Coordinates of C-alpha atoms in Angstrom, one line a residue:
Chain A
M183 CA 0.0 0.0 0.0
K184 CA 2.8 2.3 0.9
K185 CA 4.5 1.6 -2.4
I186 CA 1.3 2.5 -4.3
V187 CA 0.9 5.8 -2.4
F188 CA 4.6 6.5 -3.0
I189 CA 4.3 5.8 -6.7
L190 CA 1.2 7.9 -7.0
L191 CA 2.9 10.8 -5.1
F192 CA 6.0 10.5 -7.2
C193 CA 4.0 10.6 -10.4
S194 CA 2.0 13.6 -9.2
I195 CA 5.1 15.6 -8.3
A196 CA 6.7 14.6 -11.6
F197 CA 3.6 15.8 -13.5
L198 CA 3.4 19.1 -11.5
F199 CA 7.0 20.0 -12.1
T200 CA 7.5 18.8 -15.6
G201 CA 4.1 19.3 -17.2
C202 CA 2.3 17.0 -19.5
A203 CA 4.8 15.2 -21.8
V204 CA 7.1 18.2 -21.9
S205 CA 10.1 16.5 -20.3
N206 CA 11.1 14.7 -23.6
G207 CA 11.3 18.1 -25.3
E208 CA 9.4 16.9 -28.4
S209 CA 6.3 18.9 -27.6
V210 CA 8.0 22.2 -28.3
T211 CA 8.2 23.4 -31.9
V212 CA 10.6 26.2 -32.7
G213 CA 9.3 28.1 -35.7
K214 CA 12.2 29.6 -37.7
F215 CA 12.4 31.1 -41.2
K216 CA 12.6 28.6 -44.0
K217 CA 12.9 29.8 -47.6
E218 CA 11.4 26.7 -49.1
Y219 CA 8.1 27.5 -47.5
I220 CA 7.6 30.5 -49.8
G221 CA 9.6 29.1 -52.8
N222 CA 6.5 28.8 -54.9
E223 CA 5.1 32.2 -53.9
V224 CA 8.0 34.2 -55.0
N225 CA 8.4 35.1 -58.7
P226 CA 12.1 35.1 -59.7
F227 CA 11.5 36.0 -63.3
L228 CA 10.5 39.7 -63.0
Y229 CA 12.6 42.7 -64.1
H230 CA 14.4 44.1 -61.1
V231 CA 14.6 47.8 -60.2
E232 CA 18.3 48.5 -60.4
K233 CA 18.8 52.0 -59.2
Q234 CA 16.7 52.2 -56.0
S235 CA 17.2 50.0 -52.9
V236 CA 15.1 48.8 -50.0
C237 CA 16.3 48.8 -46.4
I238 CA 14.6 46.6 -43.7
E239 CA 15.3 47.5 -40.1
N240 CA 16.5 44.6 -38.0
F241 CA 13.8 43.3 -35.8
S242 CA 14.0 40.4 -33.4
K243 CA 11.1 39.0 -31.4
K244 CA 10.1 35.5 -30.2
L245 CA 6.7 34.5 -29.0
E246 CA 5.6 31.4 -27.2
R247 CA 2.1 30.4 -27.8
R248 CA -0.1 27.4 -27.0
P249 CA -3.2 26.7 -29.0
G250 CA -6.3 28.5 -27.6
D251 CA -6.4 29.1 -23.9
R252 CA -4.4 26.0 -22.9
T253 CA -1.9 26.5 -20.1
F254 CA -0.1 23.3 -20.5
G255 CA 0.9 20.7 -23.1
F256 CA 2.7 21.3 -26.4
Y257 CA 3.5 24.8 -27.4
L258 CA 5.0 26.8 -30.3
E259 CA 8.0 29.0 -29.9
I260 CA 7.8 31.2 -33.1
D261 CA 10.6 33.5 -34.1
V262 CA 8.3 36.1 -35.5
G263 CA 11.1 38.6 -35.9
E264 CA 13.2 36.4 -38.1
I265 CA 10.3 35.1 -40.1
S266 CA 8.7 38.5 -40.8
S267 CA 12.0 40.2 -41.6
N268 CA 13.1 37.5 -44.1
V269 CA 9.7 37.0 -45.7
T270 CA 9.6 40.8 -46.2
K271 CA 13.1 40.6 -47.8
E272 CA 12.0 37.9 -50.1
F273 CA 8.9 39.9 -51.1
F274 CA 11.0 43.0 -52.0
G275 CA 13.7 40.8 -53.6
Q276 CA 11.2 40.0 -56.3
Y277 CA 11.1 43.6 -57.4
F278 CA 14.3 45.3 -56.3
N279 CA 17.9 44.2 -56.9
N280 CA 19.3 45.7 -53.7
V281 CA 17.4 44.7 -50.5
Y282 CA 19.4 44.8 -47.2
F283 CA 19.0 44.8 -43.4
A284 CA 20.3 47.6 -41.2
N285 CA 20.0 48.5 -37.5
D286 CA 18.8 52.0 -38.4
C287 CA 17.5 52.6 -41.9
S288 CA 17.1 56.3 -41.4
N289 CA 20.9 56.7 -41.8
T290 CA 20.8 55.0 -45.2
N291 CA 19.9 56.4 -48.6
A292 CA 17.4 53.6 -49.4
F293 CA 14.4 54.5 -51.4
I294 CA 12.0 52.4 -49.3
K295 CA 12.8 52.2 -45.5
T296 CA 10.8 49.5 -43.7
K297 CA 10.1 48.9 -40.0
I298 CA 8.2 45.8 -38.9
N299 CA 6.5 45.1 -35.6
V300 CA 4.7 41.9 -34.9
N301 CA 2.2 42.9 -32.2
D302 CA 0.6 39.5 -31.6
F303 CA 0.2 36.0 -32.7
R304 CA -2.3 33.5 -31.5
Y305 CA -3.7 30.2 -32.7
R306 CA -6.3 27.7 -31.7
S307 CA -7.8 24.4 -32.8
T308 CA -11.2 24.5 -34.3
N309 CA -12.0 20.8 -34.0
Y310 CA -10.4 17.5 -33.2
L311 CA -9.8 16.7 -36.9
G312 CA -7.0 19.1 -37.2
G313 CA -8.6 22.4 -38.2
A314 CA -6.9 25.5 -36.8
V315 CA -7.2 29.2 -36.9
F316 CA -4.5 31.7 -36.4
V317 CA -4.7 35.3 -35.7
S318 CA -1.8 37.7 -36.3
D319 CA -1.3 41.4 -36.0
I320 CA 1.6 42.9 -37.8
T321 CA 2.3 46.6 -38.3
Y322 CA 4.5 47.8 -41.3
T323 CA 5.8 51.3 -41.4
F324 CA 7.3 52.4 -44.7
F325 CA 9.2 55.6 -45.5
L326 CA 9.5 56.4 -49.1
E327 CA 10.6 59.8 -50.5
G328 CA 9.8 61.5 -47.2
K329 CA 6.3 60.0 -47.1
K330 CA 5.3 57.8 -44.2
V331 CA 3.0 54.9 -45.1
E332 CA 1.7 52.7 -42.3
K333 CA -0.2 49.5 -42.8
T334 CA -1.4 47.0 -40.1
I335 CA -2.0 43.5 -41.4
L336 CA -4.5 42.0 -39.1
F337 CA -6.0 38.5 -39.3
N338 CA -8.7 38.8 -36.8
E339 CA -11.7 36.7 -35.9
N340 CA -13.8 38.2 -38.7
N341 CA -11.1 37.7 -41.3
E342 CA -9.5 34.6 -40.0
I343 CA -7.5 32.3 -42.1
V344 CA -8.7 28.7 -41.7
I345 CA -6.3 26.0 -42.4
R346 CA -7.1 22.3 -42.7
F347 CA -4.3 19.8 -42.6
V348 CA -4.3 16.1 -42.8
T349 CA -1.6 15.7 -40.2
G350 CA -1.9 18.7 -38.0
T351 CA 1.4 19.7 -36.6
N352 CA 2.9 23.0 -35.3
E353 CA 5.3 22.9 -38.2
T354 CA 2.4 23.3 -40.7
M355 CA 1.4 26.4 -38.6
V356 CA 4.8 27.9 -39.1
E357 CA 4.7 27.1 -42.8
H358 CA 1.3 28.7 -43.1
Y359 CA 2.5 31.8 -41.3
H360 CA 5.2 32.2 -44.0
K361 CA 2.7 31.8 -46.8
S362 CA 0.1 34.0 -45.3
L363 CA 2.5 36.8 -44.7
I364 CA 3.9 36.9 -48.2
N365 CA 0.3 36.8 -49.6
E366 CA -0.8 39.6 -47.4
L367 CA 2.3 41.6 -48.5
E368 CA 1.3 41.0 -52.1
N369 CA -2.4 41.7 -51.8
Q370 CA -2.5 44.4 -49.1
V371 CA 0.9 46.1 -48.9
K372 CA 2.0 46.2 -52.6
P373 CA -1.0 48.2 -53.9
I374 CA -0.5 50.8 -51.2
L375 CA 3.2 51.2 -51.9
V376 CA 2.7 51.4 -55.7
N377 CA 0.0 54.0 -55.3
A378 CA 2.2 56.0 -53.0
L379 CA 4.9 56.3 -55.6
Chain B
V833 CA -44.2 42.1 -46.0
A834 CA -45.7 42.5 -42.5
N835 CA -42.7 44.0 -40.9
P836 CA -40.9 46.8 -42.7
R837 CA -37.9 46.5 -40.4
F838 CA -37.4 42.9 -41.5
A839 CA -37.5 43.9 -45.2
V840 CA -34.8 46.5 -44.6
A841 CA -32.6 44.1 -42.7
E842 CA -33.0 41.4 -45.4
L843 CA -32.1 43.9 -48.1
W844 CA -29.0 45.1 -46.2
Q845 CA -27.9 41.6 -45.5
T846 CA -28.1 40.6 -49.2
F847 CA -26.0 43.5 -50.4
K848 CA -23.6 43.1 -47.5
N849 CA -23.1 39.5 -48.6
C850 CA -22.7 40.3 -52.2
H851 CA -19.6 38.4 -53.0
I852 CA -18.1 35.5 -54.9
C853 CA -16.5 32.9 -52.7
H854 CA -15.3 29.3 -52.9
T855 CA -18.6 27.7 -53.7
T856 CA -21.1 30.4 -53.7
C857 CA -21.6 33.9 -55.0
Y858 CA -24.3 36.5 -54.6
T859 CA -24.7 38.8 -57.5
P860 CA -26.4 42.2 -57.2
H861 CA -27.4 42.3 -60.8
F862 CA -30.4 44.6 -61.2
L863 CA -32.4 42.2 -63.4
N864 CA -32.2 39.1 -61.3
K865 CA -35.1 37.6 -59.4
G866 CA -33.6 38.5 -56.0
A867 CA -33.2 42.2 -56.9
I868 CA -36.8 42.4 -58.2
R869 CA -38.0 40.8 -55.1
Y870 CA -36.1 43.3 -52.9
I871 CA -37.4 46.2 -55.0
F872 CA -40.9 45.0 -54.2
L873 CA -39.9 44.7 -50.6
I874 CA -38.9 48.3 -50.6
I875 CA -42.1 49.3 -52.3
S876 CA -44.0 47.4 -49.7
L877 CA -42.6 49.6 -47.0
K878 CA -45.4 51.7 -45.7
K879 CA -43.8 55.1 -45.7
V880 CA -42.4 55.5 -49.2
I881 CA -41.4 59.1 -50.0
T882 CA -41.1 60.7 -53.4
V883 CA -37.3 60.4 -53.4
K884 CA -37.5 56.7 -52.9
K885 CA -39.9 56.3 -55.8
L886 CA -37.5 58.2 -58.0
F887 CA -34.7 56.0 -56.8
I888 CA -36.7 52.8 -57.6
F889 CA -37.6 54.1 -61.0
L890 CA -33.9 54.8 -61.8
L891 CA -33.0 51.4 -60.5
L892 CA -35.5 49.7 -62.8
F893 CA -34.7 52.0 -65.7
S894 CA -31.0 51.2 -65.4
G895 CA -31.8 47.5 -65.5
L896 CA -33.0 47.9 -69.1
F897 CA -29.4 48.3 -70.3
A898 CA -26.5 45.9 -70.3
T899 CA -23.8 46.6 -67.7
E900 CA -20.5 47.8 -69.1
I901 CA -17.4 45.9 -68.0
V902 CA -14.8 48.7 -67.5
V903 CA -11.3 47.3 -68.0
D904 CA -9.1 50.2 -66.7
G905 CA -5.9 48.3 -65.8
A906 CA -6.5 48.5 -62.1
Y907 CA -5.6 44.8 -61.7
S908 CA -3.1 44.4 -64.4
G909 CA -1.2 47.4 -63.1
L910 CA -0.3 45.3 -60.0
L911 CA 0.9 42.3 -62.0
G912 CA 4.5 42.0 -63.1
N913 CA 6.8 44.5 -61.4
P914 CA 4.8 47.7 -60.9
F915 CA 7.8 49.2 -59.1
Q916 CA 9.9 48.8 -62.3
A917 CA 7.1 50.4 -64.3
K918 CA 7.2 53.5 -62.1
L919 CA 10.9 53.7 -61.1
G920 CA 12.8 51.8 -63.7
V921 CA 15.0 53.6 -66.3
K922 CA 13.8 52.9 -69.8
S923 CA 15.6 53.7 -73.0
Q924 CA 12.9 53.2 -75.6
D925 CA 9.4 54.7 -76.1
I926 CA 6.2 53.1 -77.3
S927 CA 2.8 54.5 -78.1
V928 CA -0.3 52.4 -77.4
S929 CA -3.7 53.0 -79.1
A930 CA -6.9 51.2 -79.9
E931 CA -10.1 51.8 -81.8
S932 CA -13.2 52.4 -79.7
K933 CA -16.4 50.3 -80.2
M934 CA -18.9 48.9 -77.8
I935 CA -19.3 45.2 -78.2
P936 CA -21.8 42.9 -76.4
I937 CA -20.5 40.1 -74.3
E938 CA -21.9 36.6 -75.0
V939 CA -23.2 35.3 -71.7
S940 CA -24.1 31.6 -71.1
T941 CA -25.2 30.0 -67.9
N942 CA -26.3 26.6 -66.6
R943 CA -29.7 28.1 -65.6
N944 CA -32.8 27.5 -67.6
D945 CA -35.4 29.6 -65.7
F946 CA -34.8 33.0 -67.3
G947 CA -37.8 34.8 -68.4
S948 CA -39.1 38.2 -69.5
I949 CA -38.9 39.7 -66.0
Y950 CA -36.0 37.8 -64.7
R951 CA -33.5 38.2 -67.5
K952 CA -30.1 36.7 -68.1
P953 CA -27.3 39.1 -67.1
E954 CA -26.1 41.3 -70.0
F955 CA -22.8 42.9 -70.3
T956 CA -20.9 45.0 -72.8
I957 CA -17.2 46.0 -73.2
N958 CA -15.4 48.7 -75.1
S959 CA -13.1 47.1 -77.6
S960 CA -10.4 49.8 -76.9
S961 CA -10.2 49.0 -73.2
C962 CA -7.5 46.4 -73.9
Q963 CA -5.0 49.3 -74.3
N964 CA -5.2 49.9 -70.6
V965 CA -3.8 46.4 -69.9
M966 CA -1.2 46.9 -72.7
K967 CA 0.0 50.1 -71.2
T968 CA 0.6 48.5 -67.8
F969 CA 2.4 45.6 -69.5
F970 CA 4.7 47.8 -71.7
A971 CA 5.4 50.3 -68.9
E972 CA 8.0 48.0 -67.4
K973 CA 10.2 48.1 -70.4
Y974 CA 9.2 51.2 -72.3
N975 CA 8.2 54.8 -71.7
V976 CA 4.6 54.8 -72.8
V977 CA 4.1 58.1 -74.8
N978 CA 1.5 59.4 -77.2
S979 CA 3.7 59.4 -80.3
S980 CA 6.6 57.1 -81.0
N981 CA 8.1 55.1 -83.9
N982 CA 7.3 51.9 -81.9
K983 CA 3.6 51.4 -82.0
A984 CA 1.2 49.0 -80.3
S985 CA -2.5 48.8 -80.9
C986 CA -5.2 46.3 -80.0
K987 CA -8.9 45.6 -80.2
I988 CA -11.1 43.2 -78.3
E989 CA -12.9 41.1 -80.8
N990 CA -15.1 38.8 -78.7
V991 CA -15.7 38.0 -75.1
K992 CA -17.7 35.0 -73.8
V993 CA -18.7 34.7 -70.2
N994 CA -20.0 31.4 -68.7
I995 CA -21.6 31.8 -65.3
S996 CA -22.3 28.7 -63.2
Y997 CA -25.1 29.0 -60.7
V998 CA -25.8 26.8 -57.8
F999 CA -28.8 24.5 -57.9
E1000 CA -29.9 23.9 -54.3
K1001 CA -33.1 22.4 -52.7
E1002 CA -34.5 21.8 -56.2
Q1003 CA -34.2 25.4 -57.3
W1004 CA -31.7 27.8 -58.8
T1005 CA -30.2 30.2 -56.5
E1006 CA -28.5 33.6 -57.0
Q1007 CA -25.2 32.0 -55.8
I1008 CA -22.5 31.6 -58.4
S1009 CA -19.9 28.8 -58.1
N1010 CA -17.7 29.9 -61.0
I1011 CA -17.2 32.4 -63.7
E1012 CA -15.3 31.5 -66.9
V1013 CA -14.3 34.2 -69.4
E1014 CA -13.0 33.6 -72.9
T1015 CA -11.3 36.7 -74.3
A1016 CA -10.4 37.0 -78.0
W1017 CA -8.4 40.0 -79.1
Q1018 CA -6.0 41.2 -81.7
V1019 CA -2.7 42.9 -81.0
K1020 CA -0.6 44.8 -83.7
L1021 CA 3.0 45.6 -82.9
S1022 CA 5.2 47.8 -85.0
F1023 CA 8.9 48.0 -84.1
D1024 CA 11.4 49.8 -86.4
G1025 CA 8.9 49.6 -89.2
V1026 CA 8.3 45.9 -89.0
A1027 CA 4.7 45.0 -88.1
H1028 CA 3.4 41.9 -86.4
I1029 CA -0.2 41.0 -86.0
R1030 CA -1.3 38.4 -83.4
N1031 CA -4.7 37.1 -82.7
L1032 CA -4.9 36.1 -79.0
N1033 CA -7.4 33.9 -77.3
Y1034 CA -7.4 32.9 -73.6
T1035 CA -9.9 31.2 -71.3
M1036 CA -9.6 31.8 -67.6
D1037 CA -11.9 31.2 -64.6
K1038 CA -12.0 32.5 -61.0
T1039 CA -8.8 30.8 -60.1
L1040 CA -7.0 33.4 -62.3
G1041 CA -4.6 30.8 -63.7
K1042 CA -3.3 29.7 -60.3
D1043 CA -3.1 25.9 -60.0
G1044 CA -3.8 26.0 -56.3
T1045 CA -1.1 23.4 -55.5
N1046 CA 1.3 25.9 -53.9
Y1047 CA 0.3 24.9 -50.4
G1048 CA 1.5 21.3 -50.8
L1049 CA -0.3 18.1 -50.2
S1050 CA -1.0 18.3 -46.5
I1051 CA -2.2 21.9 -46.2
R1052 CA -4.5 24.2 -48.1
T1053 CA -6.3 27.4 -47.4
V1054 CA -9.9 28.2 -47.8
W1055 CA -10.3 30.5 -50.7
K1056 CA -10.5 34.1 -49.5
P1057 CA -13.8 35.6 -50.6
D1058 CA -13.6 38.4 -53.1
T1059 CA -16.2 40.9 -51.9
S1060 CA -16.5 42.5 -55.3
S1061 CA -19.5 42.3 -57.6
I1062 CA -19.9 40.0 -60.6
E1063 CA -18.8 42.8 -63.0
E1064 CA -15.7 43.4 -60.9
N1065 CA -14.9 39.7 -61.0
I1066 CA -15.3 39.5 -64.8
K1067 CA -13.1 42.6 -65.2
K1068 CA -10.4 41.0 -63.0
I1069 CA -10.4 37.8 -65.0
I1070 CA -10.2 39.7 -68.3
E1071 CA -7.3 41.8 -67.1
Y1072 CA -5.4 38.8 -65.7
S1073 CA -5.9 36.7 -68.9
M1074 CA -4.9 39.6 -71.2
Y1075 CA -1.7 40.2 -69.2
R1076 CA -0.9 36.5 -69.2
T1077 CA -1.2 36.2 -72.9
L1078 CA 1.0 39.2 -73.4
L1079 CA 3.5 37.7 -71.0
E1080 CA 3.5 34.3 -72.7
K1081 CA 3.9 35.8 -76.2
D1082 CA 6.7 38.0 -74.9
K1083 CA 8.9 35.0 -73.8

């Protein structure tokens, strides 16, 4: 009897201090930038602007998120700074020959100066079959020819992006984050920048 | 209609939901059954003032004419590299022109319940509107000017639109599942005195030529609704298909 109580007590303590299945480390997905996720979205065959350049200010931020309101279990550590910076570089790289990062773009003579801030990122499961919704809030600030153009890309509950995946993993969430961001840059940001020229 | 508030709410909801989406589409075409129904709903409101009567008359009167599809280059201007078109240094000029003529668009649908009141959608297009797409295309490589030795001209010869409606609960609905547009047009190019004439033909649907496989096998997105009207969707398809044919012939 004492042994059973001891085993139960030990398991309870182990569960309290390590969390549910976290101790093996496999339940954490680290979301980093991967160029292959947006390989098909980027058009490499366009004429490039040679004379003008684009500067993107260095931005680093990591967010740890669990699906929905869960407080335990697997979670996603997503490097939103690295992903958003590099996806933006790939986006501009389709159109401009010279796209670079800098700590402070205001000291450069770039034609378009870009500041990124990822305000938030959340995701939740919609059903047990693998459906998921993610909500992200990113603010872009551009300076071109002295003009300031600000655009907030917001995927909120009313405009949510629903993804369905056969094998739902956090990695597919990271992949989708890449794809969604470059699509939003194409569809929302590009028209604003072109009209501002 | 017993409750005027309900009529207004229903009318508002219909126009708010006027969009084409993955499987369904609501069209606000003035001559469709839904629109006629809602006009009667408005009339049925108890307090109809003179301004409203005038508005309804104009609404019905405008329905007697086909709707013009205005191809102004708003979509094609964002294809390719629009930054290059505005910022790039170009060494050559080109002039783009077209002859103006209104031509009717041939509309076919899978519906078979059109009548004298509920008529099939009718559209027209100006044959010269292709020049707006050509200007956006050539702007990447050339300075588009009014007079130049290099000349480009075009005319739209024929446009066919096929609209697929949704058949639900044993009746046709105003929802549209797909729009397919076939555009036939002629392009004349004259560079250094040597002229080329090309007859182009392209069929494109709501997917705008995208194969939809970019998201891989295990993941796909729900198609984002395009909240524009049926005319706007046809315009978008025409601009995309024209730009694509120019791009393919340019290779």
